Amino acid sequence: MGLILNIDTATENASICVARDGMAIATMVNREQKDHAGWIQPAIARLMQEAGFAMQQLQAVAVTEGPGSYTGLRVGMATAKGLCYALHIPLITESTLKVIAYATREAIGLSTGEPHLLPTLICPMIDARRMEVFTAVYNMDLEAVIPGGARILDNNSFNKELENNRLIFCGNGSVKWKPLCGKHSNAVFYEGDGYTAAHLGLLSEQRFQQEIWADLAYAEPAYLKEFYSHIKN
């Protein structure tokens, strides 16, 4: 049973959550993506104060490692590692895609044992600009059927998976996939409120119980593709 600070700055909405035993005690959200770096440190201080805990009481810090925004991922990882170094506590990392898949599963009320005519899979998507997304496919136990990666969408994407499975598409990248997918009978689009660091809280608690720590010295964001910048001469 751990008291864990959970941090997510991977996408347009940043959030932090202090959770005990996987249950959220207090959560804060920032919807201004350009302000994640300036928001996160003061927000953590306020969050801990409102939750009634001192920083020294934390037993671990968890962070979404990516994929997501390059800048956002660096902000979250640097913050989490800095706190772990200062407090001498372990670092926990989790895939942003798995957190989205978990949040979607919980929101639509699907259980791992719910019967369907076809197996149900969850396909989270994060917008990677143009027609590209970061995506993966998970079963209802949140095991990766297709590992995370960058994928350029076209009309034939996921044809094989849709043939014999009911696929639930979610995340901000699924918006541009929906018109290409058409009205496939096995495709379901979840357009809910998304996820927060509170959803990371349960997954990080599972890793805490199993003592699955990230290497504090070498942990880095999972970008899933190279970063390219346009430099003016």
Short mmCIF file of N, CA and C in Angstrom, two decimals, residues 56-228:
data_model
loop_
_atom_site.label_atom_id
_atom_site.label_comp_id
_atom_site.label_asym_id
_atom_site.label_seq_id
_atom_site.Cartn_x
_atom_site.Cartn_y
_atom_site.Cartn_z
N GLN A 56 7.58 14.53 2.17
CA GLN A 56 8.40 13.46 2.75
C GLN A 56 7.59 12.19 3.03
N GLN A 57 6.26 12.29 2.99
CA GLN A 57 5.43 11.11 3.21
C GLN A 57 5.22 10.28 1.94
N LEU A 58 5.56 10.84 0.79
CA LEU A 58 5.42 10.10 -0.46
C LEU A 58 6.32 8.87 -0.46
N GLN A 59 5.80 7.78 -1.02
CA GLN A 59 6.57 6.54 -1.10
C GLN A 59 7.06 6.24 -2.51
N ALA A 60 6.52 6.96 -3.48
CA ALA A 60 6.97 6.81 -4.87
C ALA A 60 6.37 7.94 -5.69
N VAL A 61 6.95 8.17 -6.85
CA VAL A 61 6.39 9.10 -7.84
C VAL A 61 6.23 8.33 -9.14
N ALA A 62 5.05 8.46 -9.75
CA ALA A 62 4.77 7.79 -11.03
C ALA A 62 4.55 8.84 -12.10
N VAL A 63 4.93 8.51 -13.33
CA VAL A 63 4.80 9.44 -14.45
C VAL A 63 4.48 8.67 -15.73
N THR A 64 3.64 9.26 -16.58
CA THR A 64 3.44 8.68 -17.90
C THR A 64 4.69 8.94 -18.73
N GLU A 65 5.28 7.87 -19.23
CA GLU A 65 6.56 7.99 -19.93
C GLU A 65 6.41 8.33 -21.41
N GLY A 66 5.18 8.27 -21.92
CA GLY A 66 4.95 8.51 -23.34
C GLY A 66 4.27 7.31 -23.96
N PRO A 67 3.91 7.49 -25.21
CA PRO A 67 4.21 8.61 -26.10
C PRO A 67 3.35 9.84 -25.79
N GLY A 68 3.66 10.91 -26.53
CA GLY A 68 2.94 12.15 -26.34
C GLY A 68 3.76 13.32 -26.83
N SER A 69 3.45 14.49 -26.32
CA SER A 69 4.17 15.71 -26.68
C SER A 69 5.62 15.63 -26.22
N TYR A 70 6.55 15.98 -27.11
CA TYR A 70 7.97 15.94 -26.75
C TYR A 70 8.25 16.80 -25.53
N THR A 71 7.78 18.04 -25.58
CA THR A 71 8.03 18.96 -24.47
C THR A 71 7.31 18.49 -23.21
N GLY A 72 6.07 18.08 -23.35
CA GLY A 72 5.31 17.62 -22.20
C GLY A 72 5.95 16.42 -21.53
N LEU A 73 6.43 15.47 -22.31
CA LEU A 73 7.06 14.28 -21.73
C LEU A 73 8.32 14.65 -20.97
N ARG A 74 9.10 15.58 -21.49
CA ARG A 74 10.33 15.99 -20.81
C ARG A 74 9.99 16.70 -19.50
N VAL A 75 8.94 17.52 -19.51
CA VAL A 75 8.53 18.22 -18.29
C VAL A 75 8.14 17.21 -17.20
N GLY A 76 7.31 16.25 -17.56
CA GLY A 76 6.85 15.27 -16.58
C GLY A 76 7.97 14.40 -16.06
N MET A 77 8.81 13.90 -16.96
CA MET A 77 9.90 13.01 -16.54
C MET A 77 10.91 13.74 -15.67
N ALA A 78 11.27 14.96 -16.05
CA ALA A 78 12.24 15.72 -15.27
C ALA A 78 11.70 16.03 -13.88
N THR A 79 10.42 16.37 -13.80
CA THR A 79 9.81 16.66 -12.50
C THR A 79 9.79 15.42 -11.62
N ALA A 80 9.36 14.31 -12.18
CA ALA A 80 9.28 13.07 -11.41
C ALA A 80 10.65 12.61 -10.93
N LYS A 81 11.64 12.65 -11.81
CA LYS A 81 12.98 12.21 -11.42
C LYS A 81 13.58 13.14 -10.37
N GLY A 82 13.35 14.43 -10.53
CA GLY A 82 13.88 15.37 -9.55
C GLY A 82 13.33 15.12 -8.15
N LEU A 83 12.02 14.85 -8.08
CA LEU A 83 11.41 14.57 -6.78
C LEU A 83 11.93 13.26 -6.18
N CYS A 84 12.09 12.26 -7.03
CA CYS A 84 12.59 10.97 -6.54
C CYS A 84 14.01 11.09 -6.01
N TYR A 85 14.86 11.83 -6.73
CA TYR A 85 16.23 12.05 -6.26
C TYR A 85 16.22 12.77 -4.91
N ALA A 86 15.41 13.81 -4.80
CA ALA A 86 15.41 14.63 -3.59
C ALA A 86 14.84 13.88 -2.39
N LEU A 87 13.82 13.05 -2.64
CA LEU A 87 13.13 12.36 -1.55
C LEU A 87 13.65 10.94 -1.31
N HIS A 88 14.54 10.47 -2.20
CA HIS A 88 15.11 9.12 -2.09
C HIS A 88 14.02 8.05 -2.12
N ILE A 89 13.13 8.19 -3.10
CA ILE A 89 12.03 7.23 -3.28
C ILE A 89 12.04 6.72 -4.72
N PRO A 90 11.42 5.58 -4.99
CA PRO A 90 11.46 4.98 -6.33
C PRO A 90 10.61 5.74 -7.35
N LEU A 91 11.00 5.57 -8.61
CA LEU A 91 10.29 6.13 -9.75
C LEU A 91 9.52 5.01 -10.45
N ILE A 92 8.27 5.29 -10.81
CA ILE A 92 7.42 4.36 -11.54
C ILE A 92 7.04 5.01 -12.86
N THR A 93 7.18 4.30 -13.97
CA THR A 93 6.77 4.83 -15.27
C THR A 93 5.72 3.91 -15.88
N GLU A 94 4.83 4.51 -16.66
CA GLU A 94 3.77 3.74 -17.32
C GLU A 94 3.48 4.34 -18.69
N SER A 95 3.10 3.51 -19.63
CA SER A 95 2.77 3.96 -20.98
C SER A 95 1.52 4.83 -20.97
N THR A 96 1.59 5.97 -21.66
CA THR A 96 0.42 6.83 -21.80
C THR A 96 -0.71 6.07 -22.48
N LEU A 97 -0.39 5.26 -23.46
CA LEU A 97 -1.41 4.50 -24.19
C LEU A 97 -2.13 3.52 -23.28
N LYS A 98 -1.40 2.89 -22.38
CA LYS A 98 -2.03 1.93 -21.46
C LYS A 98 -2.95 2.66 -20.48
N VAL A 99 -2.55 3.85 -20.04
CA VAL A 99 -3.40 4.63 -19.14
C VAL A 99 -4.70 5.02 -19.84
N ILE A 100 -4.62 5.43 -21.11
CA ILE A 100 -5.82 5.78 -21.87
C ILE A 100 -6.71 4.55 -22.04
N ALA A 101 -6.10 3.41 -22.34
CA ALA A 101 -6.87 2.18 -22.51
C ALA A 101 -7.59 1.81 -21.21
N TYR A 102 -6.88 1.94 -20.09
CA TYR A 102 -7.50 1.64 -18.79
C TYR A 102 -8.66 2.59 -18.50
N ALA A 103 -8.44 3.89 -18.73
CA ALA A 103 -9.50 4.88 -18.47
C ALA A 103 -10.73 4.60 -19.32
N THR A 104 -10.51 4.21 -20.57
CA THR A 104 -11.63 3.90 -21.47
C THR A 104 -12.38 2.67 -20.99
N ARG A 105 -11.64 1.64 -20.63
CA ARG A 105 -12.28 0.42 -20.12
C ARG A 105 -13.16 0.71 -18.91
N GLU A 106 -12.67 1.56 -18.00
CA GLU A 106 -13.43 1.88 -16.81
C GLU A 106 -14.65 2.75 -17.14
N ALA A 107 -14.48 3.69 -18.06
CA ALA A 107 -15.55 4.64 -18.38
C ALA A 107 -16.75 3.97 -19.04
N ILE A 108 -16.48 3.01 -19.90
CA ILE A 108 -17.58 2.37 -20.61
C ILE A 108 -18.11 1.14 -19.90
N GLY A 109 -17.54 0.86 -18.73
CA GLY A 109 -18.08 -0.19 -17.88
C GLY A 109 -17.83 -1.59 -18.35
N LEU A 110 -16.77 -1.79 -19.11
CA LEU A 110 -16.47 -3.14 -19.57
C LEU A 110 -15.64 -3.86 -18.52
N SER A 111 -15.98 -5.09 -18.26
CA SER A 111 -15.19 -5.93 -17.36
C SER A 111 -14.46 -6.97 -18.19
N THR A 112 -13.40 -7.51 -17.61
CA THR A 112 -12.60 -8.50 -18.35
C THR A 112 -13.40 -9.75 -18.68
N GLY A 113 -14.48 -9.99 -17.94
CA GLY A 113 -15.24 -11.20 -18.18
C GLY A 113 -16.54 -10.98 -18.92
N GLU A 114 -16.80 -9.78 -19.40
CA GLU A 114 -18.06 -9.50 -20.08
C GLU A 114 -18.13 -10.25 -21.40
N PRO A 115 -19.20 -10.99 -21.66
CA PRO A 115 -19.28 -11.79 -22.88
C PRO A 115 -19.61 -10.93 -24.10
N HIS A 116 -19.00 -11.26 -25.22
CA HIS A 116 -19.29 -10.61 -26.49
C HIS A 116 -19.24 -11.68 -27.57
N LEU A 117 -19.89 -11.42 -28.67
CA LEU A 117 -19.81 -12.34 -29.80
C LEU A 117 -18.39 -12.41 -30.33
N LEU A 118 -17.68 -11.29 -30.27
CA LEU A 118 -16.29 -11.22 -30.69
C LEU A 118 -15.43 -10.72 -29.53
N PRO A 119 -14.16 -11.08 -29.49
CA PRO A 119 -13.26 -10.53 -28.47
C PRO A 119 -13.21 -9.01 -28.57
N THR A 120 -13.16 -8.34 -27.44
CA THR A 120 -13.08 -6.89 -27.42
C THR A 120 -11.65 -6.44 -27.17
N LEU A 121 -11.20 -5.53 -27.99
CA LEU A 121 -9.87 -4.94 -27.85
C LEU A 121 -10.01 -3.43 -27.74
N ILE A 122 -9.04 -2.79 -27.11
CA ILE A 122 -9.04 -1.34 -26.97
C ILE A 122 -7.84 -0.77 -27.70
N CYS A 123 -8.11 0.24 -28.53
CA CYS A 123 -7.06 0.85 -29.35
C CYS A 123 -6.96 2.34 -29.02
N PRO A 124 -6.10 2.73 -28.08
CA PRO A 124 -5.90 4.15 -27.80
C PRO A 124 -5.06 4.81 -28.88
N MET A 125 -5.36 6.07 -29.19
CA MET A 125 -4.62 6.81 -30.21
C MET A 125 -4.29 8.21 -29.70
N ILE A 126 -3.03 8.60 -29.88
CA ILE A 126 -2.60 9.95 -29.55
C ILE A 126 -2.20 10.65 -30.85
N ASP A 127 -2.73 11.82 -31.08
CA ASP A 127 -2.45 12.56 -32.29
C ASP A 127 -0.96 12.86 -32.41
N ALA A 128 -0.35 12.46 -33.52
CA ALA A 128 1.06 12.73 -33.77
C ALA A 128 1.23 13.65 -34.99
N ARG A 129 0.19 14.41 -35.31
CA ARG A 129 0.17 15.39 -36.40
C ARG A 129 -0.01 14.72 -37.76
N ARG A 130 -0.50 15.51 -38.69
CA ARG A 130 -0.88 15.03 -40.02
C ARG A 130 -1.77 13.81 -39.87
N MET A 131 -1.50 12.74 -40.59
CA MET A 131 -2.32 11.54 -40.49
C MET A 131 -1.63 10.45 -39.67
N GLU A 132 -0.75 10.85 -38.79
CA GLU A 132 -0.02 9.89 -37.97
C GLU A 132 -0.53 9.91 -36.54
N VAL A 133 -0.52 8.74 -35.92
CA VAL A 133 -0.90 8.62 -34.52
C VAL A 133 0.09 7.70 -33.80
N PHE A 134 0.19 7.89 -32.49
CA PHE A 134 0.83 6.90 -31.63
C PHE A 134 -0.29 5.98 -31.18
N THR A 135 -0.09 4.69 -31.31
CA THR A 135 -1.18 3.78 -31.00
C THR A 135 -0.66 2.42 -30.57
N ALA A 136 -1.54 1.66 -29.97
CA ALA A 136 -1.28 0.28 -29.57
C ALA A 136 -2.65 -0.39 -29.49
N VAL A 137 -2.65 -1.68 -29.30
CA VAL A 137 -3.91 -2.42 -29.11
C VAL A 137 -3.77 -3.29 -27.87
N TYR A 138 -4.77 -3.18 -26.98
CA TYR A 138 -4.76 -3.93 -25.72
C TYR A 138 -5.99 -4.83 -25.63
N ASN A 139 -5.81 -5.97 -24.96
CA ASN A 139 -6.99 -6.78 -24.65
C ASN A 139 -7.62 -6.24 -23.37
N MET A 140 -8.67 -6.89 -22.89
CA MET A 140 -9.39 -6.37 -21.74
C MET A 140 -8.64 -6.53 -20.43
N ASP A 141 -7.55 -7.29 -20.44
CA ASP A 141 -6.68 -7.39 -19.28
C ASP A 141 -5.53 -6.39 -19.36
N LEU A 142 -5.62 -5.48 -20.34
CA LEU A 142 -4.61 -4.44 -20.58
C LEU A 142 -3.25 -5.02 -20.94
N GLU A 143 -3.28 -6.16 -21.59
CA GLU A 143 -2.06 -6.74 -22.15
C GLU A 143 -1.95 -6.28 -23.60
N ALA A 144 -0.75 -5.89 -24.01
CA ALA A 144 -0.55 -5.35 -25.35
C ALA A 144 -0.63 -6.47 -26.39
N VAL A 145 -1.64 -6.39 -27.24
CA VAL A 145 -1.76 -7.31 -28.38
C VAL A 145 -0.90 -6.82 -29.52
N ILE A 146 -0.89 -5.50 -29.72
CA ILE A 146 0.01 -4.85 -30.66
C ILE A 146 0.76 -3.78 -29.87
N PRO A 147 2.09 -3.85 -29.81
CA PRO A 147 2.84 -2.90 -28.99
C PRO A 147 2.75 -1.48 -29.53
N GLY A 148 3.05 -0.51 -28.68
CA GLY A 148 2.97 0.89 -29.05
C GLY A 148 3.93 1.27 -30.14
N GLY A 149 3.49 2.18 -31.01
CA GLY A 149 4.33 2.66 -32.09
C GLY A 149 3.67 3.80 -32.83
N ALA A 150 4.39 4.43 -33.73
CA ALA A 150 3.84 5.49 -34.57
C ALA A 150 3.28 4.85 -35.84
N ARG A 151 2.09 5.29 -36.26
CA ARG A 151 1.43 4.67 -37.40
C ARG A 151 0.73 5.72 -38.24
N ILE A 152 0.96 5.68 -39.56
CA ILE A 152 0.27 6.57 -40.48
C ILE A 152 -1.03 5.91 -40.91
N LEU A 153 -2.12 6.62 -40.72
CA LEU A 153 -3.44 6.06 -40.96
C LEU A 153 -3.83 6.12 -42.43
N ASP A 154 -4.50 5.08 -42.90
CA ASP A 154 -5.14 5.08 -44.21
C ASP A 154 -6.41 4.24 -44.11
N ASN A 155 -7.12 4.10 -45.19
CA ASN A 155 -8.41 3.40 -45.16
C ASN A 155 -8.29 1.93 -44.75
N ASN A 156 -7.11 1.36 -44.92
CA ASN A 156 -6.94 -0.07 -44.64
C ASN A 156 -6.35 -0.34 -43.26
N SER A 157 -6.08 0.70 -42.50
CA SER A 157 -5.53 0.50 -41.16
C SER A 157 -6.49 -0.32 -40.29
N PHE A 158 -5.95 -1.28 -39.58
CA PHE A 158 -6.69 -2.11 -38.63
C PHE A 158 -7.70 -3.05 -39.28
N ASN A 159 -7.61 -3.24 -40.61
CA ASN A 159 -8.54 -4.17 -41.28
C ASN A 159 -8.43 -5.57 -40.70
N LYS A 160 -7.21 -6.02 -40.46
CA LYS A 160 -7.00 -7.37 -39.95
C LYS A 160 -7.58 -7.51 -38.55
N GLU A 161 -7.35 -6.51 -37.70
CA GLU A 161 -7.84 -6.57 -36.33
C GLU A 161 -9.37 -6.48 -36.27
N LEU A 162 -9.94 -5.67 -37.15
CA LEU A 162 -11.39 -5.48 -37.15
C LEU A 162 -12.15 -6.69 -37.69
N GLU A 163 -11.46 -7.54 -38.42
CA GLU A 163 -12.13 -8.69 -39.03
C GLU A 163 -12.68 -9.65 -37.98
N ASN A 164 -11.92 -9.85 -36.91
CA ASN A 164 -12.32 -10.87 -35.93
C ASN A 164 -12.43 -10.33 -34.51
N ASN A 165 -12.43 -9.00 -34.37
CA ASN A 165 -12.50 -8.40 -33.05
C ASN A 165 -13.40 -7.18 -33.05
N ARG A 166 -13.94 -6.88 -31.90
CA ARG A 166 -14.64 -5.62 -31.66
C ARG A 166 -13.60 -4.65 -31.11
N LEU A 167 -13.31 -3.59 -31.85
CA LEU A 167 -12.28 -2.64 -31.47
C LEU A 167 -12.89 -1.34 -30.96
N ILE A 168 -12.45 -0.93 -29.78
CA ILE A 168 -12.88 0.34 -29.22
C ILE A 168 -11.75 1.34 -29.42
N PHE A 169 -11.99 2.34 -30.24
CA PHE A 169 -10.98 3.36 -30.52
C PHE A 169 -11.21 4.56 -29.59
N CYS A 170 -10.13 5.09 -29.05
CA CYS A 170 -10.24 6.17 -28.07
C CYS A 170 -9.00 7.04 -28.13
N GLY A 171 -9.03 8.16 -27.43
CA GLY A 171 -7.90 9.08 -27.44
C GLY A 171 -8.07 10.14 -28.51
N ASN A 172 -7.30 11.24 -28.40
CA ASN A 172 -7.50 12.37 -29.32
C ASN A 172 -7.12 12.06 -30.75
N GLY A 173 -6.34 11.01 -30.99
CA GLY A 173 -5.99 10.64 -32.36
C GLY A 173 -7.08 9.89 -33.08
N SER A 174 -8.06 9.36 -32.34
CA SER A 174 -9.12 8.58 -32.99
C SER A 174 -10.07 9.45 -33.79
N VAL A 175 -10.05 10.76 -33.54
CA VAL A 175 -10.94 11.69 -34.26
C VAL A 175 -10.65 11.67 -35.76
N LYS A 176 -9.37 11.64 -36.12
CA LYS A 176 -9.04 11.65 -37.55
C LYS A 176 -9.08 10.24 -38.16
N TRP A 177 -9.14 9.22 -37.34
CA TRP A 177 -9.28 7.87 -37.85
C TRP A 177 -10.74 7.54 -38.17
N LYS A 178 -11.67 8.13 -37.46
CA LYS A 178 -13.09 7.79 -37.61
C LYS A 178 -13.59 7.97 -39.05
N PRO A 179 -13.28 9.08 -39.75
CA PRO A 179 -13.76 9.20 -41.13
C PRO A 179 -13.17 8.16 -42.07
N LEU A 180 -11.94 7.74 -41.80
CA LEU A 180 -11.30 6.73 -42.66
C LEU A 180 -11.87 5.35 -42.39
N CYS A 181 -12.22 5.11 -41.15
CA CYS A 181 -12.73 3.80 -40.76
C CYS A 181 -14.10 3.54 -41.35
N GLY A 182 -14.85 4.63 -41.55
CA GLY A 182 -16.21 4.44 -42.06
C GLY A 182 -17.12 3.91 -40.98
N LYS A 183 -18.11 3.15 -41.37
CA LYS A 183 -19.07 2.62 -40.40
C LYS A 183 -18.91 1.11 -40.25
N HIS A 184 -17.69 0.71 -39.97
CA HIS A 184 -17.42 -0.72 -39.78
C HIS A 184 -18.20 -1.23 -38.57
N SER A 185 -18.86 -2.34 -38.73
CA SER A 185 -19.73 -2.86 -37.68
C SER A 185 -18.98 -3.26 -36.42
N ASN A 186 -17.69 -3.53 -36.54
CA ASN A 186 -16.91 -3.95 -35.37
C ASN A 186 -16.13 -2.80 -34.74
N ALA A 187 -16.29 -1.60 -35.24
CA ALA A 187 -15.58 -0.44 -34.71
C ALA A 187 -16.49 0.37 -33.79
N VAL A 188 -15.97 0.69 -32.61
CA VAL A 188 -16.68 1.52 -31.64
C VAL A 188 -15.78 2.69 -31.28
N PHE A 189 -16.32 3.89 -31.27
CA PHE A 189 -15.52 5.08 -30.94
C PHE A 189 -16.00 5.65 -29.61
N TYR A 190 -15.05 5.72 -28.66
CA TYR A 190 -15.36 6.32 -27.37
C TYR A 190 -14.85 7.75 -27.38
N GLU A 191 -15.75 8.70 -27.17
CA GLU A 191 -15.39 10.11 -27.24
C GLU A 191 -15.65 10.80 -25.91
N GLY A 192 -15.28 10.14 -24.83
CA GLY A 192 -15.51 10.67 -23.49
C GLY A 192 -14.47 11.71 -23.10
N ASP A 193 -14.40 11.97 -21.80
CA ASP A 193 -13.54 13.03 -21.29
C ASP A 193 -12.06 12.66 -21.25
N GLY A 194 -11.72 11.45 -21.63
CA GLY A 194 -10.32 11.06 -21.65
C GLY A 194 -9.85 10.54 -20.31
N TYR A 195 -8.64 10.90 -19.93
CA TYR A 195 -8.03 10.34 -18.74
C TYR A 195 -7.34 11.43 -17.94
N THR A 196 -7.01 11.13 -16.69
CA THR A 196 -6.21 12.02 -15.86
C THR A 196 -5.19 11.17 -15.10
N ALA A 197 -4.36 11.85 -14.33
CA ALA A 197 -3.38 11.14 -13.52
C ALA A 197 -4.03 10.24 -12.47
N ALA A 198 -5.33 10.46 -12.20
CA ALA A 198 -6.04 9.57 -11.28
C ALA A 198 -6.12 8.16 -11.84
N HIS A 199 -6.23 8.03 -13.16
CA HIS A 199 -6.24 6.71 -13.79
C HIS A 199 -4.85 6.07 -13.70
N LEU A 200 -3.82 6.88 -13.78
CA LEU A 200 -2.47 6.36 -13.59
C LEU A 200 -2.30 5.81 -12.18
N GLY A 201 -3.06 6.37 -11.23
CA GLY A 201 -2.90 5.98 -9.83
C GLY A 201 -3.07 4.50 -9.56
N LEU A 202 -4.05 3.86 -10.16
CA LEU A 202 -4.26 2.43 -9.92
C LEU A 202 -3.16 1.61 -10.59
N LEU A 203 -2.77 1.98 -11.80
CA LEU A 203 -1.72 1.24 -12.49
C LEU A 203 -0.37 1.39 -11.77
N SER A 204 -0.10 2.58 -11.24
CA SER A 204 1.15 2.77 -10.52
C SER A 204 1.15 2.01 -9.20
N GLU A 205 -0.02 1.88 -8.57
CA GLU A 205 -0.12 1.10 -7.34
C GLU A 205 0.21 -0.36 -7.61
N GLN A 206 -0.22 -0.87 -8.74
CA GLN A 206 0.09 -2.26 -9.09
C GLN A 206 1.59 -2.45 -9.25
N ARG A 207 2.24 -1.50 -9.89
CA ARG A 207 3.70 -1.58 -10.04
C ARG A 207 4.40 -1.42 -8.68
N PHE A 208 3.84 -0.57 -7.84
CA PHE A 208 4.41 -0.37 -6.51
C PHE A 208 4.37 -1.67 -5.71
N GLN A 209 3.24 -2.35 -5.75
CA GLN A 209 3.10 -3.61 -5.02
C GLN A 209 4.08 -4.66 -5.53
N GLN A 210 4.35 -4.64 -6.83
CA GLN A 210 5.25 -5.61 -7.43
C GLN A 210 6.72 -5.14 -7.42
N GLU A 211 6.92 -3.93 -6.89
CA GLU A 211 8.26 -3.32 -6.82
C GLU A 211 8.90 -3.25 -8.21
N ILE A 212 8.10 -2.81 -9.17
CA ILE A 212 8.62 -2.62 -10.53
C ILE A 212 9.01 -1.15 -10.66
N TRP A 213 10.27 -0.88 -10.43
CA TRP A 213 10.76 0.50 -10.45
C TRP A 213 11.46 0.79 -11.76
N ALA A 214 11.39 2.04 -12.18
CA ALA A 214 12.19 2.49 -13.33
C ALA A 214 13.59 2.83 -12.82
N ASP A 215 14.56 2.75 -13.72
CA ASP A 215 15.93 3.12 -13.37
C ASP A 215 16.01 4.63 -13.27
N LEU A 216 16.22 5.13 -12.08
CA LEU A 216 16.17 6.57 -11.87
C LEU A 216 17.23 7.32 -12.66
N ALA A 217 18.36 6.70 -12.86
CA ALA A 217 19.44 7.37 -13.59
C ALA A 217 19.21 7.38 -15.09
N TYR A 218 18.61 6.31 -15.62
CA TYR A 218 18.53 6.15 -17.07
C TYR A 218 17.11 6.23 -17.65
N ALA A 219 16.11 6.38 -16.83
CA ALA A 219 14.74 6.48 -17.35
C ALA A 219 14.62 7.71 -18.24
N GLU A 220 13.95 7.56 -19.36
CA GLU A 220 13.73 8.67 -20.28
C GLU A 220 12.39 8.50 -20.97
N PRO A 221 11.87 9.57 -21.56
CA PRO A 221 10.56 9.47 -22.22
C PRO A 221 10.57 8.47 -23.38
N ALA A 222 9.44 7.82 -23.59
CA ALA A 222 9.26 6.90 -24.71
C ALA A 222 8.63 7.69 -25.86
N TYR A 223 9.47 8.32 -26.67
CA TYR A 223 8.96 9.18 -27.74
C TYR A 223 8.31 8.37 -28.87
N LEU A 224 8.82 7.18 -29.14
CA LEU A 224 8.36 6.27 -30.19
C LEU A 224 8.74 6.70 -31.60
N LYS A 225 9.22 7.92 -31.76
CA LYS A 225 9.78 8.31 -33.05
C LYS A 225 10.74 9.47 -32.83
N GLU A 226 11.61 9.71 -33.81
CA GLU A 226 12.62 10.75 -33.67
C GLU A 226 11.98 12.13 -33.68
N PHE A 227 12.64 13.05 -32.98
CA PHE A 227 12.18 14.44 -32.95
C PHE A 227 12.87 15.22 -34.05
N TYR A 228 12.10 15.92 -34.85
CA TYR A 228 12.66 16.75 -35.93
C TYR A 228 12.25 18.19 -35.70
#
